[in-house]
Tab-separated table of C-alpha atoms and ligand atoms in Angstrom:
chain	number	residue	atom	x	y	z
A	1	MET	CA	55.212	-9.385	-36.293
A	2	ARG	CA	56.931	-11.744	-33.896
A	3	THR	CA	60.243	-11.074	-35.579
A	4	SER	CA	59.928	-7.344	-35.235
A	5	VAL	CA	59.020	-7.658	-31.561
A	6	ALA	CA	62.054	-9.865	-30.982
A	7	CYS	CA	64.241	-7.385	-32.854
A	8	PHE	CA	62.919	-4.523	-30.810
A	9	LEU	CA	63.446	-6.395	-27.545
A	10	SER	CA	66.928	-7.372	-28.581
A	11	LEU	CA	67.897	-3.705	-28.399
A	12	VAL	CA	67.203	-3.722	-24.684
A	13	ALA	CA	67.787	-7.398	-23.918
A	14	PRO	CA	70.556	-8.678	-26.173
A	15	ALA	CA	70.450	-12.181	-24.652
A	16	ILE	CA	66.974	-12.899	-26.007
A	17	VAL	CA	66.598	-15.944	-28.253
A	18	ASN	CA	64.363	-16.189	-31.293
A	19	ALA	CA	60.995	-16.843	-29.680
A	20	THR	CA	59.817	-19.113	-32.501
A	21	GLN	CA	62.353	-21.864	-31.670
A	22	TYR	CA	61.056	-24.469	-29.240
A	23	HIS	CA	62.716	-27.551	-27.753
A	24	LEU	CA	60.923	-30.632	-26.471
A	25	LEU	CA	60.494	-30.390	-22.711
A	26	LYS	CA	57.885	-33.028	-21.836
A	27	ASP	CA	56.310	-35.888	-23.788
A	28	TYR	CA	53.122	-37.463	-22.439
A	29	SER	CA	52.748	-40.537	-24.635
A	30	GLY	CA	52.825	-44.310	-24.915
A	31	GLN	CA	52.664	-46.549	-21.845
A	32	ASP	CA	53.667	-43.599	-19.636
A	33	PHE	CA	51.007	-41.215	-20.924
A	34	PHE	CA	49.140	-41.000	-17.604
A	35	ASP	CA	52.253	-40.432	-15.471
A	36	GLY	CA	52.251	-36.854	-14.241
A	37	TRP	CA	48.499	-36.221	-14.293
A	38	ALA	CA	46.175	-35.923	-11.281
A	39	TYR	CA	42.595	-37.223	-11.393
A	40	TYR	CA	39.861	-34.927	-10.127
A	41	GLY	CA	38.076	-37.650	-8.122
A	42	ASN	CA	34.821	-35.826	-7.437
A	43	PHE	CA	31.539	-35.110	-9.168
A	44	ASP	CA	31.550	-32.098	-11.513
A	45	ASN	CA	31.123	-29.287	-9.012
A	46	LEU	CA	32.733	-26.822	-11.445
A	47	THR	CA	30.344	-26.586	-14.400
A	48	ASN	CA	27.230	-28.335	-13.045
A	49	GLY	CA	27.698	-31.329	-15.324
A	50	ASP	CA	25.835	-34.602	-14.752
A	51	ALA	CA	29.199	-36.298	-14.467
A	52	ILE	CA	31.456	-37.896	-11.885
A	53	PHE	CA	35.143	-37.333	-12.598
A	54	VAL	CA	36.424	-40.641	-11.220
A	55	ASN	CA	39.662	-41.157	-9.322
A	56	ALA	CA	42.692	-42.964	-10.755
A	57	SER	CA	41.726	-46.400	-9.436
A	58	VAL	CA	38.199	-46.320	-10.864
A	59	ALA	CA	39.497	-44.840	-14.131
A	60	ALA	CA	41.880	-47.782	-14.474
A	61	SER	CA	39.562	-50.559	-13.314
A	62	ALA	CA	36.566	-49.341	-15.355
A	63	MET	CA	38.874	-48.625	-18.305
A	64	LEU	CA	37.874	-44.988	-18.582
A	65	ALA	CA	41.539	-43.905	-18.812
A	66	TYR	CA	44.055	-46.384	-20.180
A	67	VAL	CA	46.678	-46.941	-22.840
A	68	ASP	CA	45.483	-49.149	-25.678
A	69	PRO	CA	48.023	-52.000	-25.825
A	70	VAL	CA	47.704	-52.349	-29.595
A	71	THR	CA	47.996	-48.719	-30.711
A	72	ASN	CA	49.863	-47.315	-27.675
A	73	HIS	CA	47.360	-44.444	-27.735
A	74	ALA	CA	45.799	-42.994	-24.596
A	75	ILE	CA	42.028	-43.436	-24.264
A	76	ILE	CA	40.008	-41.093	-22.026
A	77	LYS	CA	36.295	-41.784	-22.132
A	78	VAL	CA	32.807	-41.586	-20.740
A	79	ASP	CA	31.330	-44.777	-19.247
A	80	ASN	CA	29.372	-46.383	-22.113
A	81	THR	CA	28.506	-49.649	-20.363
A	82	THR	CA	26.455	-48.619	-17.309
A	83	VAL	CA	22.734	-47.796	-17.143
A	84	VAL	CA	22.629	-44.817	-14.776
A	85	PRO	CA	19.680	-44.696	-12.330
A	86	PHE	CA	17.645	-41.516	-11.916
A	87	ASN	CA	19.363	-38.901	-9.736
A	88	ASP	CA	22.816	-40.367	-10.340
A	89	LYS	CA	25.527	-39.034	-12.601
A	90	ARG	CA	27.562	-40.841	-15.254
A	91	ASN	CA	31.262	-41.660	-14.768
A	92	THR	CA	33.852	-39.831	-16.824
A	93	VAL	CA	37.355	-38.370	-16.409
A	94	ARG	CA	39.114	-35.092	-15.723
A	95	ILE	CA	42.907	-35.055	-15.474
A	96	THR	CA	45.334	-32.191	-14.819
A	97	THR	CA	49.113	-32.134	-15.216
A	98	GLU	CA	51.111	-31.976	-12.000
A	99	ASP	CA	53.634	-29.740	-13.737
A	100	SER	CA	52.825	-26.243	-14.945
A	101	TYR	CA	54.233	-24.427	-17.955
A	102	GLY	CA	54.751	-20.698	-18.293
A	103	THR	CA	55.094	-18.136	-21.056
A	104	GLY	CA	57.537	-19.422	-23.635
A	105	SER	CA	55.747	-22.777	-24.009
A	106	LEU	CA	54.237	-24.589	-26.982
A	107	PHE	CA	51.558	-27.225	-26.358
A	108	VAL	CA	50.988	-29.870	-29.047
A	109	ALA	CA	48.105	-32.347	-28.673
A	110	ASP	CA	47.948	-35.036	-31.339
A	111	MET	CA	44.536	-36.686	-31.325
A	112	ILE	CA	42.894	-39.391	-33.434
A	113	HIS	CA	39.409	-38.916	-31.983
A	114	VAL	CA	37.680	-36.393	-29.720
A	115	PRO	CA	34.464	-36.979	-27.733
A	116	TYR	CA	31.175	-35.914	-29.272
A	117	GLY	CA	27.475	-36.726	-29.193
A	118	CYS	CA	24.393	-35.325	-27.482
A	119	SER	CA	25.108	-34.184	-23.880
A	120	VAL	CA	28.894	-34.533	-24.337
A	121	TRP	CA	31.181	-31.581	-23.494
A	122	PRO	CA	34.910	-32.260	-23.866
A	123	ALA	CA	37.802	-29.861	-23.505
A	124	TRP	CA	41.589	-29.714	-23.812
A	125	TRP	CA	42.620	-26.587	-21.968
A	126	SER	CA	44.774	-25.060	-19.262
A	127	GLN	CA	44.595	-22.741	-16.325
A	128	ALA	CA	46.755	-21.236	-13.594
A	129	PRO	CA	46.066	-22.440	-10.029
A	130	ASN	CA	44.453	-19.232	-8.737
A	131	TRP	CA	41.907	-18.629	-11.477
A	132	PRO	CA	41.044	-16.054	-12.742
A	133	THR	CA	44.469	-14.740	-11.739
A	134	GLY	CA	46.959	-16.295	-14.122
A	135	GLY	CA	44.375	-16.956	-16.810
A	136	GLU	CA	42.802	-19.854	-18.665
A	137	ILE	CA	43.513	-21.017	-22.221
A	138	ASP	CA	40.831	-23.125	-23.935
A	139	MET	CA	42.553	-24.854	-26.837
A	140	PHE	CA	39.837	-27.314	-27.816
A	141	GLU	CA	36.215	-27.335	-26.733
A	142	GLY	CA	32.975	-28.531	-28.276
A	143	VAL	CA	29.508	-29.664	-27.294
A	144	ASN	CA	26.875	-32.098	-28.474
A	145	GLN	CA	26.830	-32.509	-32.269
A	146	ASP	CA	28.652	-29.306	-33.085
A	147	THR	CA	31.119	-29.483	-35.954
A	148	MET	CA	33.637	-26.761	-35.108
A	149	ASN	CA	36.177	-26.246	-32.340
A	150	GLN	CA	35.774	-23.255	-30.075
A	151	MET	CA	38.899	-21.583	-28.650
A	152	SER	CA	39.042	-18.877	-26.000
A	153	LEU	CA	40.910	-17.118	-23.210
A	154	HIS	CA	39.591	-16.208	-19.768
A	155	THR	CA	41.458	-13.610	-17.696
A	156	GLU	CA	41.165	-10.873	-15.132
A	157	PRO	CA	39.772	-7.594	-16.536
A	158	GLY	CA	42.011	-5.758	-19.024
A	159	CYS	CA	42.810	-8.388	-21.633
A	160	THR	CA	41.134	-8.059	-25.031
A	161	GLN	CA	41.709	-9.385	-28.505
A	162	ILE	CA	42.949	-6.514	-30.695
A	163	SER	CA	44.236	-6.786	-34.287
A	164	PRO	CA	44.671	-10.548	-34.417
A	165	ASN	CA	46.574	-12.132	-37.282
A	166	GLN	CA	44.334	-15.190	-37.670
A	167	THR	CA	42.536	-17.133	-40.392
A	168	SER	CA	39.180	-17.472	-38.616
A	169	THR	CA	36.565	-14.791	-39.129
A	170	LEU	CA	34.189	-16.342	-36.570
A	171	VAL	CA	34.904	-14.135	-33.563
A	172	SER	CA	32.136	-14.360	-30.957
A	173	SER	CA	33.588	-11.959	-28.402
A	174	THR	CA	36.819	-10.033	-27.836
A	175	ASP	CA	36.790	-9.205	-24.100
A	176	CYS	CA	38.636	-11.987	-22.270
A	177	SER	CA	37.646	-10.820	-18.786
A	178	PHE	CA	35.832	-13.367	-16.617
A	179	ASP	CA	33.931	-10.395	-15.280
A	180	SER	CA	32.405	-9.397	-18.637
A	181	ASN	CA	29.680	-11.041	-20.710
A	182	ASN	CA	29.063	-13.661	-18.026
A	183	ASN	CA	32.570	-15.067	-18.364
A	184	GLN	CA	32.157	-16.225	-21.921
A	185	GLY	CA	35.763	-15.187	-22.608
A	186	CYS	CA	37.173	-14.007	-25.912
A	187	ILE	CA	36.039	-16.700	-28.317
A	188	VAL	CA	37.252	-17.650	-31.779
A	189	ILE	CA	35.610	-20.529	-33.620
A	190	ASP	CA	37.507	-22.669	-36.114
A	191	GLN	CA	35.697	-22.627	-39.459
A	192	SER	CA	36.976	-26.087	-40.314
A	193	THR	CA	34.405	-28.856	-39.846
A	194	SER	CA	37.402	-31.177	-39.411
A	195	SER	CA	38.098	-29.488	-36.065
A	196	TYR	CA	35.429	-31.317	-34.020
A	197	GLY	CA	33.048	-34.262	-33.969
A	198	ALA	CA	32.613	-36.889	-36.653
A	199	GLY	CA	34.435	-34.660	-39.157
A	200	PHE	CA	37.533	-34.666	-36.977
A	201	ALA	CA	37.505	-38.457	-36.627
A	202	SER	CA	36.810	-39.175	-40.290
A	203	GLY	CA	39.961	-37.336	-41.323
A	204	GLY	CA	42.105	-39.281	-38.857
A	205	GLY	CA	42.069	-36.439	-36.341
A	206	GLY	CA	44.912	-33.973	-36.232
A	207	GLN	CA	46.940	-31.674	-34.032
A	208	PHE	CA	45.916	-28.786	-31.812
A	209	VAL	CA	48.942	-26.512	-31.340
A	210	THR	CA	49.048	-23.594	-28.910
A	211	GLU	CA	51.856	-21.095	-28.495
A	212	LEU	CA	51.979	-19.226	-25.181
A	213	ALA	CA	54.490	-16.494	-26.013
A	214	GLU	CA	55.291	-13.122	-24.596
A	215	ASP	CA	54.142	-11.468	-27.845
A	216	GLY	CA	50.803	-13.264	-27.922
A	217	ILE	CA	48.855	-16.504	-27.741
A	218	SER	CA	48.309	-18.354	-31.027
A	219	MET	CA	46.468	-21.550	-31.895
A	220	TRP	CA	46.768	-23.700	-34.991
A	221	PHE	CA	44.710	-26.711	-35.961
A	222	PHE	CA	46.210	-29.137	-38.450
A	223	PRO	CA	43.933	-31.898	-39.772
A	224	ARG	CA	45.925	-35.131	-40.169
A	225	SER	CA	46.575	-34.529	-43.870
A	226	GLU	CA	47.940	-31.044	-43.178
A	227	VAL	CA	50.217	-31.625	-40.207
A	228	PRO	CA	53.445	-29.776	-41.102
A	229	ASN	CA	56.565	-31.859	-41.611
A	230	SER	CA	58.162	-29.901	-38.790
A	231	ILE	CA	55.910	-31.643	-36.227
A	232	ALA	CA	54.692	-34.690	-38.179
A	233	SER	CA	57.325	-36.986	-36.701
A	234	ASN	CA	59.106	-37.050	-33.372
A	235	MET	CA	60.861	-33.734	-33.646
A	236	SER	CA	62.803	-32.442	-30.694
A	237	THR	CA	62.801	-28.890	-32.055
A	238	VAL	CA	59.912	-26.936	-33.555
A	239	ASP	CA	59.930	-23.581	-35.312
A	240	THR	CA	56.472	-21.997	-35.204
A	241	SER	CA	57.344	-19.589	-38.010
A	242	THR	CA	56.854	-22.548	-40.396
A	243	PHE	CA	53.197	-22.962	-39.368
A	244	GLY	CA	51.630	-20.101	-41.288
A	245	ILE	CA	48.888	-17.856	-39.962
A	246	PRO	CA	47.194	-19.310	-36.857
A	247	VAL	CA	43.460	-20.060	-36.710
A	248	ALA	CA	43.228	-17.873	-33.604
A	249	ASN	CA	45.557	-15.222	-32.242
A	250	TRP	CA	45.509	-12.878	-29.258
A	251	PRO	CA	48.441	-10.461	-29.660
A	252	ASN	CA	50.248	-8.774	-26.811
A	253	GLY	CA	48.934	-5.393	-28.017
A	254	GLY	CA	45.488	-6.025	-26.542
A	255	CYS	CA	46.515	-8.371	-23.771
A	256	ASN	CA	49.752	-8.165	-21.797
A	257	ILE	CA	50.568	-11.879	-21.740
A	258	ASN	CA	53.115	-11.664	-18.927
A	259	GLN	CA	50.601	-9.766	-16.801
A	260	PHE	CA	47.526	-11.939	-17.406
A	261	PHE	CA	49.052	-15.407	-17.752
A	262	GLN	CA	50.936	-17.442	-15.182
A	263	PRO	CA	52.221	-21.016	-15.507
A	264	GLN	CA	49.456	-23.262	-16.763
A	265	ASN	CA	48.393	-26.743	-15.709
A	266	LEU	CA	47.136	-28.693	-18.729
A	267	ILE	CA	43.693	-30.294	-18.440
A	268	ILE	CA	41.760	-32.913	-20.394
A	269	ASP	CA	38.169	-33.512	-19.348
A	270	ILE	CA	34.767	-34.656	-20.537
A	271	THR	CA	31.666	-33.541	-18.737
A	272	LEU	CA	27.991	-34.076	-19.582
A	273	CYS	CA	25.226	-31.490	-19.927
A	274	GLY	CA	26.032	-28.750	-17.392
A	275	ASP	CA	26.308	-25.029	-18.027
A	276	PHE	CA	27.274	-25.288	-21.696
A	277	ALA	CA	26.197	-28.579	-23.350
A	278	GLY	CA	23.070	-28.765	-21.191
A	279	ASN	CA	21.935	-25.187	-21.699
A	280	PRO	CA	18.594	-25.803	-23.470
A	281	THR	CA	19.238	-23.109	-26.077
A	282	ILE	CA	22.585	-24.661	-26.962
A	283	PHE	CA	21.399	-28.247	-26.643
A	284	ASN	CA	18.451	-27.623	-28.945
A	285	GLN	CA	20.748	-26.452	-31.728
A	286	THR	CA	22.034	-29.936	-32.534
A	287	CYS	CA	20.094	-32.425	-30.370
A	288	THR	CA	16.535	-33.335	-29.500
A	289	GLY	CA	15.131	-34.653	-26.234
A	290	GLN	CA	16.385	-33.615	-22.823
A	291	CYS	CA	20.049	-33.661	-21.985
A	292	TYR	CA	19.956	-35.540	-18.673
A	293	GLN	CA	16.836	-37.670	-19.040
A	294	THR	CA	17.282	-38.717	-22.648
A	295	PHE	CA	21.059	-39.176	-22.719
A	296	VAL	CA	22.752	-39.466	-19.308
A	297	LEU	CA	19.977	-41.822	-18.145
A	298	GLY	CA	19.501	-43.270	-21.620
A	299	PRO	CA	21.180	-46.172	-23.431
A	300	PRO	CA	24.928	-46.355	-22.599
A	301	SER	CA	25.596	-46.762	-26.327
A	302	GLY	CA	24.762	-43.055	-26.611
A	303	TYR	CA	28.368	-42.579	-25.421
A	304	ASP	CA	30.162	-44.837	-27.901
A	305	THR	CA	31.712	-41.765	-29.573
A	306	ALA	CA	32.452	-39.973	-26.285
A	307	TYR	CA	36.182	-40.648	-26.070
A	308	PHE	CA	39.554	-39.045	-26.655
A	309	GLU	CA	42.127	-41.127	-28.490
A	310	ILE	CA	45.458	-39.360	-28.066
A	311	GLN	CA	48.812	-40.112	-29.688
A	312	PHE	CA	50.675	-37.658	-27.525
A	313	VAL	CA	50.619	-34.407	-25.636
A	314	ARG	CA	53.958	-32.637	-25.930
A	315	VAL	CA	55.235	-29.487	-24.288
A	316	TYR	CA	57.997	-27.538	-25.956
A	317	SER	CA	59.907	-24.662	-24.387
A	318	SER	CA	61.581	-21.652	-25.946
A	319	GLY	CA	64.333	-22.129	-23.381
A	320	ASN	CA	63.192	-18.899	-21.833
A	321	THR	CA	60.031	-20.184	-20.208
A	322	SER	CA	59.018	-17.618	-17.603
A	323	SER	CA	58.346	-20.034	-14.736
A	324	GLY	CA	56.327	-23.078	-13.839
A	325	ASN	CA	57.782	-26.216	-12.325
A	326	GLY	CA	57.757	-28.179	-15.561
A	327	SER	CA	60.086	-25.575	-16.994
A	328	THR	CA	63.809	-25.179	-16.824
A	329	THR	CA	63.623	-22.231	-14.459
A	330	ALA	CA	62.072	-21.233	-11.151
A	331	PRO	CA	59.773	-23.737	-9.426
A	332	ASN	CA	56.189	-22.738	-8.897
A	333	SER	CA	53.548	-24.308	-6.747
A	334	ALA	CA	51.137	-26.022	-9.081
A	335	LYS	CA	48.833	-27.958	-6.858
A	336	ALA	CA	45.319	-26.741	-7.504
A	337	LEU	CA	43.062	-28.859	-9.636
A	338	SER	CA	39.880	-26.940	-9.533
A	339	GLY	CA	38.727	-23.382	-9.785
A	340	PRO	CA	35.711	-22.149	-11.624
A	341	MET	CA	35.828	-22.915	-15.309
A	342	TRP	CA	33.147	-21.659	-17.607
A	343	LEU	CA	30.065	-20.045	-16.136
A	344	TRP	CA	28.020	-20.431	-19.239
A	345	THR	CA	24.774	-18.642	-19.510
A	346	LEU	CA	22.057	-17.980	-21.954
A	347	VAL	CA	23.966	-14.927	-23.142
A	348	ALA	CA	26.889	-17.068	-24.266
A	349	GLY	CA	24.420	-19.429	-25.837
A	350	MET	CA	22.856	-16.676	-27.865
A	351	VAL	CA	26.237	-15.502	-29.104
A	352	LEU	CA	27.010	-19.028	-30.221
A	353	GLY	CA	23.547	-19.397	-31.564
A	354	SER	CA	24.150	-16.503	-33.887
A	355	VAL	CA	27.240	-18.209	-35.200
A	356	PHE	CA	25.884	-21.645	-35.902
B	1	NAG	C1	57.385	-41.334	-31.770
B	1	NAG	O1	56.691	-40.943	-30.604
B	1	NAG	C2	55.621	-41.805	-30.279
B	1	NAG	C3	54.864	-41.180	-29.145
B	1	NAG	O2	55.660	-40.323	-28.410
B	1	NAG	C4	56.192	-43.179	-29.943
B	1	NAG	O3	55.138	-44.069	-29.630
B	1	NAG	C5	56.974	-43.708	-31.156
B	1	NAG	O4	57.590	-44.911	-30.807
B	1	NAG	C6	58.015	-42.700	-31.590
B	1	NAG	N1	58.591	-43.147	-32.846
B	1	NAG	C7	59.896	-43.101	-33.073
B	1	NAG	C8	60.321	-43.563	-34.424
B	1	NAG	O5	60.698	-42.710	-32.241
B	2	NAG	C1	34.630	-29.531	-5.457
B	2	NAG	O1	34.779	-30.655	-4.616
B	2	NAG	C2	36.088	-30.816	-4.094
B	2	NAG	C3	36.136	-32.120	-3.335
B	2	NAG	O2	35.121	-32.174	-2.378
B	2	NAG	C4	36.420	-29.619	-3.199
B	2	NAG	O3	37.736	-29.737	-2.709
B	2	NAG	C5	36.305	-28.344	-4.004
B	2	NAG	O4	36.498	-27.235	-3.161
B	2	NAG	C6	34.947	-28.252	-4.670
B	2	NAG	N1	34.948	-27.112	-5.560
B	2	NAG	C7	33.916	-26.297	-5.680
B	2	NAG	C8	34.068	-25.186	-6.650
B	2	NAG	O5	32.891	-26.460	-5.036
B	3	NAG	C1	37.956	-44.048	-5.709
B	3	NAG	O1	36.571	-43.843	-5.879
B	3	NAG	C2	35.817	-44.970	-5.455
B	3	NAG	C3	34.360	-44.699	-5.849
B	3	NAG	O2	33.943	-43.489	-5.289
B	3	NAG	C4	36.006	-45.191	-3.960
B	3	NAG	O3	35.265	-46.302	-3.560
B	3	NAG	C5	37.478	-45.418	-3.687
B	3	NAG	O4	37.693	-45.495	-2.279
B	3	NAG	C6	38.316	-44.288	-4.258
B	3	NAG	N1	39.714	-44.631	-4.158
B	3	NAG	C7	40.611	-43.801	-3.667
B	3	NAG	C8	42.016	-44.306	-3.637
B	3	NAG	O5	40.300	-42.710	-3.254
B	4	NAG	C1	55.524	-29.830	-9.796
B	4	NAG	O1	54.664	-29.680	-8.698
B	4	NAG	C2	53.773	-30.777	-8.518
B	4	NAG	C3	52.818	-30.427	-7.394
B	4	NAG	O2	53.494	-29.877	-6.314
B	4	NAG	C4	54.569	-32.039	-8.239
B	4	NAG	O3	53.697	-33.132	-8.097
B	4	NAG	C5	55.517	-32.275	-9.403
B	4	NAG	O4	56.318	-33.406	-9.155
B	4	NAG	C6	56.409	-31.078	-9.620
B	4	NAG	N1	57.221	-31.291	-10.821
B	4	NAG	C7	58.525	-31.075	-10.861
B	4	NAG	C8	59.198	-31.313	-12.177
B	4	NAG	O5	59.168	-30.691	-9.894
B	5	NAG	C1	50.648	-12.856	-40.039
B	5	NAG	O1	51.333	-14.079	-39.776
B	5	NAG	C2	52.049	-14.563	-40.888
B	5	NAG	C3	52.588	-15.919	-40.517
B	5	NAG	O2	53.379	-15.873	-39.371
B	5	NAG	C4	53.139	-13.573	-41.271
B	5	NAG	O3	53.820	-14.042	-42.402
B	5	NAG	C5	52.496	-12.231	-41.555
B	5	NAG	O4	53.523	-11.276	-41.778
B	5	NAG	C6	51.647	-11.774	-40.405
B	5	NAG	N1	50.916	-10.572	-40.759
B	5	NAG	C7	50.890	-9.502	-40.009
B	5	NAG	C8	50.052	-8.370	-40.499
B	5	NAG	O5	51.509	-9.432	-38.960
B	6	NAG	C1	14.318	-26.144	-26.624
B	6	NAG	O1	14.440	-26.236	-25.211
B	6	NAG	C2	13.380	-25.623	-24.489
B	6	NAG	C3	13.723	-25.691	-23.035
B	6	NAG	O2	13.904	-27.004	-22.624
B	6	NAG	C4	12.060	-26.304	-24.834
B	6	NAG	O3	11.028	-25.683	-24.140
B	6	NAG	C5	11.829	-26.192	-26.328
B	6	NAG	O4	10.686	-26.886	-26.663
B	6	NAG	C6	13.015	-26.720	-27.101
B	6	NAG	N1	12.821	-26.407	-28.506
B	6	NAG	C7	13.011	-27.291	-29.457
B	6	NAG	C8	12.852	-26.792	-30.851
B	6	NAG	O5	13.319	-28.442	-29.239
B	7	NAG	C1	31.990	-48.304	-25.855
B	7	NAG	O1	32.803	-47.407	-26.587
B	7	NAG	C2	33.942	-48.002	-27.174
B	7	NAG	C3	34.687	-46.898	-27.882
B	7	NAG	O2	35.218	-46.058	-26.920
B	7	NAG	C4	33.549	-49.115	-28.114
B	7	NAG	O3	34.710	-49.763	-28.585
B	7	NAG	C5	32.664	-50.122	-27.391
B	7	NAG	O4	32.202	-51.089	-28.297
B	7	NAG	C6	31.473	-49.381	-26.785
B	7	NAG	N1	30.503	-50.271	-26.155
B	7	NAG	C7	30.731	-51.032	-25.076
B	7	NAG	C8	29.611	-51.850	-24.589
B	7	NAG	O5	31.821	-51.052	-24.524
B	8	NAG	C1	63.278	-14.215	-21.220
B	8	NAG	O1	63.613	-14.242	-19.845
B	8	NAG	C2	64.053	-12.999	-19.336
B	8	NAG	C3	64.500	-13.194	-17.908
B	8	NAG	O2	63.464	-13.817	-17.169
B	8	NAG	C4	62.921	-11.977	-19.481
B	8	NAG	O3	63.344	-10.727	-19.022
B	8	NAG	C5	62.519	-11.884	-20.933
B	8	NAG	O4	61.400	-11.020	-21.082
B	8	NAG	C6	62.140	-13.252	-21.475
B	8	NAG	N1	61.835	-13.185	-22.903
B	8	NAG	C7	60.836	-13.893	-23.444
B	8	NAG	C8	60.698	-13.772	-24.919
B	8	NAG	O5	60.079	-14.616	-22.816
C-alpha cells in the first residue's frame, strides 16, 4: 500500500523518496541518555495520579532517573524506598524531549523492562505542544497487572481508523477524536502477552517501533527474540518494509496525517492510580484492595517492578521530515511539556473491560 501511494505521489512530486527508508537522526542512549529531555517537576496535575513527577535534581539524587554504570541502560522508576504518609503522593518521573519530530519520523524504543504492578501506569508516547491540535500518539501504555500493551491516537475531530492493515484484532474504538467517547482515542491492543508486564520482562523485553508517515501511522512490537536483523544492531539506516504487517495501523484514508499530526515531543512517564489505573472498574480487573491506600501508602516494595530499563530511544528520519526542530528542516517551537493527556472515564474502562 505504501509503495502504491509513493508511486502515485511520484507522478505529481517526482522528488519524493521512498518513504520506507529512514536514517538515524537522534540516539538517546548510554551515558548521555538523559541529555535533551525536560523533567516535569510538578505533581501529576494531568491525569489525577497520586504521583509527583520530580525535577532533574531530585531524580538524580534519589536515583529515580539514572544510567546504570554496569549495563549503560537508562533507569526511570518509581520511588520504592520511601513510606509515603497519608495525603502525600509518591515520587516518580515524567520526561519529555526538548526536540520535536514531524511526519516522516520513525521512533524506536528498545526496552529490557517496563513498569508494572498494582497502581502503576506507565507510558511511552508523544504529543504536539498544543494538544489536541497536532495530535497524540500512545505507543506503549499499560496499567496494574495487565498483560498486553495498549496503543492509541488522540486527535481533533475527523480522524478515524479505517481499513487498517494490522495483525491485532483487538480494536476497542476507531474514532480518534478527543471529543468523542470521553477521549478514549482510537485504541488497538497488542494480543501478545510479551508486550507488557512480567511477560515482557521474562522475554528480555523488546522493541516498540512507531512510524509516523504521511500515508499512515504504524506500530510494531518485536519481543527480544523477534527483533529484525535490520534494527537488531546499531543500524544507521532502517527500511520499514522489512518489518512485516504492523500490530496497529491507522492509514491516511481515515485520518489525514499531515492535517492531524504536528511535530511530536516524545514522553516517558510513570504515574500512579489516577484516571486510568485508579479507576475502580479497571483496578478491580487485576488487583485487589484500594489503589491509593493499599499501594501508594503501602510497602515501598510494592514498586520493585515499577521501572523502565531502556537500552536506547532512537529517532530515524525519512529525510523528508515535515518539520519539528529535531528534524533536518524548519525549526518549530517545542516548549510545552503539559497539556491534557487521557481523560479516562468509566466508559473507557468498560470498553477495556470487555476486552480483558
Ligand atoms: C550500540 O549502541 C549502544 C546504544 O546506543 C551502545 O551502548 C553500544 O556501544 C553500541 N555498540 C556498538 C558496537 O557500536
Ligand atoms: C500543572 O502544573 C504546572 C506547574 O504549576 C502548571 O504550569 C500547569 O499549567 C499545570 N497544568 C494543569 C493542566 O493544571
Ligand atoms: C526540585 O524539587 C525539590 C523538591 O520539591 C525542591 O526542593 C528543589 O528546589 C527543586 N529544584 C529545582 C532546581 O527546582
Ligand atoms: C528545540 O527546541 C527546544 C525548546 O525550545 C530547545 O531546547 C532545543 O535545543 C531545540 N533543539 C534544536 C536541535 O534546535
Ligand atoms: C499489508 O502490509 C504488508 C506488509 O507491509 C504488505 O505486504 C501487504 O501488501 C499489505 N496489505 C494490504 C492489503 O495493503
Ligand atoms: C471494585 O471496586 C468498587 C469500587 O471501589 C468496589 O465497591 C467493589 O467492591 C470492587 N469489587 C471487587 C470485586 O473488588
Ligand atoms: C527497588 O527497586 C529496584 C529495582 O528497580 C531493586 O533493585 C531494589 O532492590 C528495590 N528495593 C530497594 C529498597 O531499593
Ligand atoms: C516531502 O516534503 C515535501 C516538501 O515539504 C512535501 O510536499 C511532501 O509531501 C513530503 N513527502 C512526504 C512523503 O512526507
